[in-house]
């Protein structure tokens, strides 16, 4: 019974702090409770608790850290505009720039290549967004 109380006690900080380590300790406490229910002694219960908790931290934590470092697969905001095709509304060059229609909105744009000029009606690809200006090729 004490192991189940410990599991609930460890689950509370998991929810409050979003630290997954507490959840792993809570699973270890449940494993200790199962050991107690099967008739294991106090030493066996503690050993199972420690073994399960350490195993979860050793296995799950590196996997979670690896996934946490990955960028999301669904781009949003200006990242979602990179790589899209736009229509030139007014002449676009590297100097003064111009205007394009991108995603249903009018954007100021500048040619990424300093020697290229895009005339109205041409299709361009958005390479980067700098502030409110799209860099196009």
PDB file of N, CA, C and O in Angstrom, residues 17 21 23 49 59 78-79 87 89 95 103 127 130:
ATOM      1  N   UNK A  17       5.208  20.008 -12.375  1.00  0.00           N
ATOM      2  CA  UNK A  17       6.453  20.543 -12.923  1.00  0.00           C
ATOM      3  C   UNK A  17       6.760  20.056 -14.332  1.00  0.00           C
ATOM      4  O   UNK A  17       7.688  20.542 -14.948  1.00  0.00           O
ATOM      5  N   UNK A  21      11.032  12.675 -15.018  1.00  0.00           N
ATOM      6  CA  UNK A  21      11.742  11.809 -14.071  1.00  0.00           C
ATOM      7  C   UNK A  21      10.825  11.371 -12.938  1.00  0.00           C
ATOM      8  O   UNK A  21      10.925  10.235 -12.464  1.00  0.00           O
ATOM      9  N   UNK A  23       7.679  10.804 -13.123  1.00  0.00           N
ATOM     10  CA  UNK A  23       6.840   9.730 -13.657  1.00  0.00           C
ATOM     11  C   UNK A  23       7.580   8.409 -13.677  1.00  0.00           C
ATOM     12  O   UNK A  23       7.009   7.348 -13.417  1.00  0.00           O
ATOM     13  N   UNK A  49      12.199  -1.369  -7.187  1.00  0.00           N
ATOM     14  CA  UNK A  49      11.947   0.067  -7.341  1.00  0.00           C
ATOM     15  C   UNK A  49      13.159   0.763  -7.963  1.00  0.00           C
ATOM     16  O   UNK A  49      13.033   1.497  -8.954  1.00  0.00           O
ATOM     17  N   UNK A  59      16.949   4.569 -20.196  1.00  0.00           N
ATOM     18  CA  UNK A  59      16.453   4.264 -21.539  1.00  0.00           C
ATOM     19  C   UNK A  59      15.563   5.379 -22.085  1.00  0.00           C
ATOM     20  O   UNK A  59      15.752   5.840 -23.215  1.00  0.00           O
ATOM     21  N   UNK A  78       6.511  32.489 -40.496  1.00  0.00           N
ATOM     22  CA  UNK A  78       7.317  32.792 -41.679  1.00  0.00           C
ATOM     23  C   UNK A  78       8.066  31.566 -42.175  1.00  0.00           C
ATOM     24  O   UNK A  78       8.385  31.477 -43.365  1.00  0.00           O
ATOM     25  N   UNK A  79       8.330  30.591 -41.313  1.00  0.00           N
ATOM     26  CA  UNK A  79       8.994  29.368 -41.758  1.00  0.00           C
ATOM     27  C   UNK A  79       8.139  28.616 -42.775  1.00  0.00           C
ATOM     28  O   UNK A  79       8.670  27.942 -43.656  1.00  0.00           O
ATOM     29  N   UNK A  87       3.811  35.364 -56.842  1.00  0.00           N
ATOM     30  CA  UNK A  87       3.661  36.074 -58.104  1.00  0.00           C
ATOM     31  C   UNK A  87       4.143  37.504 -57.927  1.00  0.00           C
ATOM     32  O   UNK A  87       3.762  38.186 -56.965  1.00  0.00           O
ATOM     33  N   UNK A  89       4.165  41.292 -58.346  1.00  0.00           N
ATOM     34  CA  UNK A  89       3.156  42.323 -58.636  1.00  0.00           C
ATOM     35  C   UNK A  89       3.794  43.561 -59.243  1.00  0.00           C
ATOM     36  O   UNK A  89       3.274  44.146 -60.188  1.00  0.00           O
ATOM     37  N   UNK A  95      17.999  46.020 -55.370  1.00  0.00           N
ATOM     38  CA  UNK A  95      18.147  47.360 -54.796  1.00  0.00           C
ATOM     39  C   UNK A  95      16.914  47.817 -54.041  1.00  0.00           C
ATOM     40  O   UNK A  95      16.808  47.695 -52.820  1.00  0.00           O
ATOM     41  N   UNK A 103       0.897  33.744 -50.599  1.00  0.00           N
ATOM     42  CA  UNK A 103      -0.101  33.201 -49.683  1.00  0.00           C
ATOM     43  C   UNK A 103      -1.317  34.093 -49.534  1.00  0.00           C
ATOM     44  O   UNK A 103      -1.877  34.198 -48.444  1.00  0.00           O
ATOM     45  N   UNK A 127      12.964  32.346 -50.725  1.00  0.00           N
ATOM     46  CA  UNK A 127      14.102  31.657 -50.131  1.00  0.00           C
ATOM     47  C   UNK A 127      14.201  31.946 -48.633  1.00  0.00           C
ATOM     48  O   UNK A 127      14.484  31.067 -47.836  1.00  0.00           O
ATOM     49  N   UNK A 130      13.161  38.200 -44.290  1.00  0.00           N
ATOM     50  CA  UNK A 130      13.905  39.114 -43.416  1.00  0.00           C
ATOM     51  C   UNK A 130      12.943  40.215 -42.977  1.00  0.00           C
ATOM     52  O   UNK A 130      12.632  41.107 -43.751  1.00  0.00           O
TER      53      UNK A 130
END
